[in-house]
């Protein structure tokens, strides 16, 4: 909530003055243009966080993730090639996906779309030990490997490997059981929100904060 005394001109207000207004209670300040329309929102500096040697903050270069996912089509050699392509394109990180076999056993014969999708995922999934080989290959080549776990079993496997951080799929942003377990790892979480509405995002943010 803000009042008219806390709205500043984007064009004429000194940035140092704006910066001095931030406090524990004041995190955002609307900035207006010459037509008294909100031009942008000033916000206090966020704390940075690190994933391996990468420090991620608004002051650092953009952290670029090459989303490989399951585009290797179950081929170890193609996975290696995609890592090489990610590296040559200038990406900082190559990200994959892991799903346990139990996920494929949840087929619902009445939902042909779901069954078809699970069949494809099962067919084009790398085995866990193959994914670990790809992660090792990433490290050898000098690009950070990351992975999205889609279930608790996959999270356990990735923890055993020593994954330094996790990406939460937007489809799992409302999977609070999985989110709580990911919080327990103490690792940084990058959360997608594309498939969630505002209420779902707010609820998940509160859960993440509550769990540290």
Short mmCIF file of C-alpha atoms in Angstrom, two decimals:
data_model
loop_
_atom_site.label_atom_id
_atom_site.label_comp_id
_atom_site.label_asym_id
_atom_site.label_seq_id
_atom_site.Cartn_x
_atom_site.Cartn_y
_atom_site.Cartn_z
CA UNK A 1 0.00 0.00 0.00
CA UNK A 2 1.34 3.46 -0.83
CA UNK A 3 -0.03 7.00 -0.66
CA UNK A 4 0.56 10.04 -2.86
CA UNK A 5 3.47 11.17 -0.67
CA UNK A 6 5.34 8.05 -1.65
CA UNK A 7 5.07 8.44 -5.42
CA UNK A 8 8.07 10.00 -7.13
CA UNK A 9 8.83 11.28 -10.60
CA UNK A 10 10.83 8.89 -12.74
CA UNK A 11 12.39 11.82 -14.61
CA UNK A 12 13.28 14.32 -11.88
CA UNK A 13 13.72 12.53 -8.55
CA UNK A 14 17.29 11.90 -7.53
CA UNK A 15 18.05 8.19 -7.31
CA UNK A 16 19.97 8.67 -4.08
CA UNK A 17 16.86 10.17 -2.49
CA UNK A 18 14.77 7.21 -3.58
CA UNK A 19 17.34 4.75 -2.27
CA UNK A 20 17.31 6.44 1.14
CA UNK A 21 13.57 5.79 1.52
CA UNK A 22 13.80 2.01 1.58
CA UNK A 23 13.43 0.23 4.90
CA UNK A 24 12.31 -3.10 6.32
CA UNK A 25 8.70 -2.04 5.71
CA UNK A 26 9.16 -0.15 2.42
CA UNK A 27 10.32 -2.44 -0.37
CA UNK A 28 8.72 -0.86 -3.47
CA UNK A 29 8.25 2.75 -4.61
CA UNK A 30 6.12 3.69 -7.66
CA UNK A 31 7.79 6.06 -10.14
CA UNK A 32 5.55 8.17 -12.39
CA UNK A 33 6.14 9.88 -15.72
CA UNK A 34 5.21 13.41 -16.82
CA UNK A 35 1.61 12.26 -17.40
CA UNK A 36 1.29 11.01 -13.82
CA UNK A 37 1.21 7.41 -15.07
CA UNK A 38 3.25 4.75 -13.34
CA UNK A 39 6.42 4.37 -15.39
CA UNK A 40 8.20 1.76 -13.29
CA UNK A 41 8.67 0.44 -9.78
CA UNK A 42 11.84 1.03 -7.79
CA UNK A 43 12.75 -1.77 -5.41
CA UNK A 44 15.45 -2.27 -2.82
CA UNK A 45 18.48 -4.37 -3.67
CA UNK A 46 17.80 -8.05 -3.27
CA UNK A 47 20.24 -10.35 -1.57
CA UNK A 48 22.25 -12.33 -4.05
CA UNK A 49 22.56 -16.09 -3.97
CA UNK A 50 25.16 -18.42 -5.38
CA UNK A 51 25.05 -21.61 -7.38
CA UNK A 52 28.57 -23.01 -7.39
CA UNK A 53 30.79 -20.17 -8.67
CA UNK A 54 27.90 -18.14 -10.08
CA UNK A 55 26.59 -15.23 -8.00
CA UNK A 56 23.07 -14.36 -9.11
CA UNK A 57 21.79 -10.85 -8.43
CA UNK A 58 20.66 -7.74 -10.28
CA UNK A 59 24.26 -6.49 -10.21
CA UNK A 60 25.75 -9.54 -11.90
CA UNK A 61 25.64 -10.66 -15.54
CA UNK A 62 22.54 -12.59 -16.55
CA UNK A 63 22.69 -16.27 -15.60
CA UNK A 64 21.85 -18.09 -18.84
CA UNK A 65 20.28 -21.55 -18.65
CA UNK A 66 20.17 -23.80 -21.70
CA UNK A 67 16.97 -25.81 -21.32
CA UNK A 68 17.86 -29.25 -22.68
CA UNK A 69 15.15 -31.06 -20.76
CA UNK A 70 14.33 -34.29 -22.59
CA UNK A 71 15.44 -33.06 -26.03
CA UNK A 72 18.16 -35.71 -26.02
CA UNK A 73 15.34 -38.17 -26.89
CA UNK A 74 16.90 -40.81 -24.65
CA UNK A 75 20.24 -40.73 -26.51
CA UNK A 76 23.37 -40.29 -24.41
CA UNK A 77 25.39 -39.17 -27.44
CA UNK A 78 22.79 -36.56 -28.36
CA UNK A 79 22.80 -35.32 -24.75
CA UNK A 80 26.57 -34.80 -25.00
CA UNK A 81 26.11 -32.92 -28.27
CA UNK A 82 23.44 -30.67 -26.76
CA UNK A 83 25.80 -29.86 -23.88
CA UNK A 84 28.48 -28.90 -26.42
CA UNK A 85 25.97 -26.70 -28.25
CA UNK A 86 24.89 -25.04 -25.00
CA UNK A 87 28.50 -24.31 -24.13
CA UNK A 88 29.35 -22.91 -27.57
CA UNK A 89 26.27 -20.65 -27.43
CA UNK A 90 27.56 -19.01 -24.26
CA UNK A 91 25.17 -20.57 -21.74
CA UNK A 92 26.28 -20.79 -18.10
CA UNK A 93 24.18 -23.84 -17.31
CA UNK A 94 22.73 -26.92 -19.02
CA UNK A 95 19.49 -28.10 -17.42
CA UNK A 96 17.87 -31.50 -17.66
CA UNK A 97 14.82 -33.29 -16.23
CA UNK A 98 14.49 -36.45 -14.15
CA UNK A 99 11.39 -38.56 -13.58
CA UNK A 100 11.17 -41.84 -11.69
CA UNK A 101 9.71 -44.97 -13.24
CA UNK A 102 6.85 -44.78 -10.71
CA UNK A 103 5.59 -41.67 -12.49
CA UNK A 104 5.01 -43.69 -15.64
CA UNK A 105 2.97 -46.25 -13.70
CA UNK A 106 0.27 -43.69 -12.84
CA UNK A 107 -1.44 -44.05 -16.20
CA UNK A 108 -5.15 -43.45 -16.38
CA UNK A 109 -6.69 -45.43 -19.25
CA UNK A 110 -9.57 -42.94 -19.38
CA UNK A 111 -7.16 -40.08 -20.11
CA UNK A 112 -5.55 -40.99 -23.43
CA UNK A 113 -3.66 -37.69 -23.59
CA UNK A 114 -1.94 -38.33 -20.27
CA UNK A 115 -1.19 -41.93 -21.19
CA UNK A 116 0.28 -40.88 -24.55
CA UNK A 117 2.47 -38.23 -22.90
CA UNK A 118 3.75 -40.63 -20.24
CA UNK A 119 4.55 -43.20 -22.93
CA UNK A 120 6.64 -40.63 -24.80
CA UNK A 121 8.42 -39.49 -21.65
CA UNK A 122 9.22 -43.07 -20.71
CA UNK A 123 10.54 -43.83 -24.19
CA UNK A 124 12.81 -40.80 -24.39
CA UNK A 125 14.06 -40.72 -20.80
CA UNK A 126 17.74 -41.25 -19.98
CA UNK A 127 18.48 -43.68 -17.19
CA UNK A 128 19.66 -42.08 -13.94
CA UNK A 129 23.22 -43.35 -14.33
CA UNK A 130 23.25 -41.96 -17.88
CA UNK A 131 22.10 -38.56 -16.63
CA UNK A 132 24.87 -38.62 -14.05
CA UNK A 133 27.35 -39.26 -16.86
CA UNK A 134 25.98 -36.20 -18.66
CA UNK A 135 26.34 -34.13 -15.49
CA UNK A 136 29.95 -35.26 -15.21
CA UNK A 137 30.47 -34.35 -18.86
CA UNK A 138 29.11 -30.85 -18.16
CA UNK A 139 31.64 -30.39 -15.39
CA UNK A 140 34.48 -31.60 -17.61
CA UNK A 141 33.48 -29.10 -20.29
CA UNK A 142 33.07 -26.21 -17.85
CA UNK A 143 29.31 -25.68 -17.87
CA UNK A 144 27.12 -26.02 -14.77
CA UNK A 145 24.67 -28.96 -14.78
CA UNK A 146 21.26 -28.53 -13.18
CA UNK A 147 18.18 -30.72 -13.18
CA UNK A 148 14.46 -30.53 -12.47
CA UNK A 149 13.14 -33.40 -10.33
CA UNK A 150 9.51 -34.22 -11.03
CA UNK A 151 9.00 -36.44 -7.98
CA UNK A 152 10.47 -37.28 -4.58
CA UNK A 153 12.37 -40.33 -5.82
CA UNK A 154 14.14 -38.23 -8.45
CA UNK A 155 14.99 -35.61 -5.83
CA UNK A 156 16.61 -38.29 -3.67
CA UNK A 157 18.65 -39.50 -6.64
CA UNK A 158 19.80 -35.99 -7.48
CA UNK A 159 20.72 -35.32 -3.87
CA UNK A 160 22.84 -38.47 -3.87
CA UNK A 161 24.66 -37.11 -6.91
CA UNK A 162 25.22 -33.73 -5.26
CA UNK A 163 23.16 -31.37 -7.39
CA UNK A 164 24.01 -27.80 -6.22
CA UNK A 165 20.55 -26.28 -6.88
CA UNK A 166 17.17 -27.17 -8.30
CA UNK A 167 14.72 -25.84 -10.85
CA UNK A 168 11.05 -26.26 -9.94
CA UNK A 169 8.79 -26.87 -12.94
CA UNK A 170 5.79 -24.56 -13.13
CA UNK A 171 3.55 -27.63 -13.19
CA UNK A 172 4.90 -28.51 -9.74
CA UNK A 173 4.65 -25.06 -8.17
CA UNK A 174 1.49 -26.25 -6.39
CA UNK A 175 3.04 -29.60 -5.43
CA UNK A 176 3.66 -28.51 -1.85
CA UNK A 177 4.83 -31.94 -0.73
CA UNK A 178 7.66 -31.80 -3.28
CA UNK A 179 8.41 -28.14 -2.49
CA UNK A 180 8.80 -28.89 1.23
CA UNK A 181 11.23 -31.73 0.50
CA UNK A 182 13.21 -29.49 -1.85
CA UNK A 183 13.41 -26.85 0.88
CA UNK A 184 14.91 -29.44 3.23
CA UNK A 185 17.93 -29.78 0.94
CA UNK A 186 18.95 -26.20 1.75
CA UNK A 187 19.79 -25.69 -1.94
CA UNK A 188 18.78 -22.65 -4.01
CA UNK A 189 15.48 -23.13 -5.86
CA UNK A 190 14.59 -21.49 -9.16
CA UNK A 191 10.80 -21.65 -9.49
CA UNK A 192 8.82 -21.29 -12.70
CA UNK A 193 5.33 -19.82 -12.43
CA UNK A 194 3.97 -20.17 -15.99
CA UNK A 195 1.22 -22.69 -15.18
CA UNK A 196 0.12 -21.08 -11.89
CA UNK A 197 -2.31 -18.27 -11.15
CA UNK A 198 -1.58 -15.42 -8.74
CA UNK A 199 -3.19 -17.09 -5.72
CA UNK A 200 -1.22 -20.29 -6.32
CA UNK A 201 2.02 -18.32 -6.67
CA UNK A 202 1.35 -16.43 -3.43
CA UNK A 203 0.56 -19.63 -1.55
CA UNK A 204 3.76 -21.28 -2.78
CA UNK A 205 5.85 -18.22 -1.93
CA UNK A 206 4.47 -18.28 1.61
CA UNK A 207 5.23 -22.00 1.89
CA UNK A 208 8.79 -21.50 0.62
CA UNK A 209 9.42 -18.65 3.05
CA UNK A 210 7.97 -20.64 5.94
CA UNK A 211 10.34 -23.49 5.11
CA UNK A 212 13.39 -21.32 4.95
#
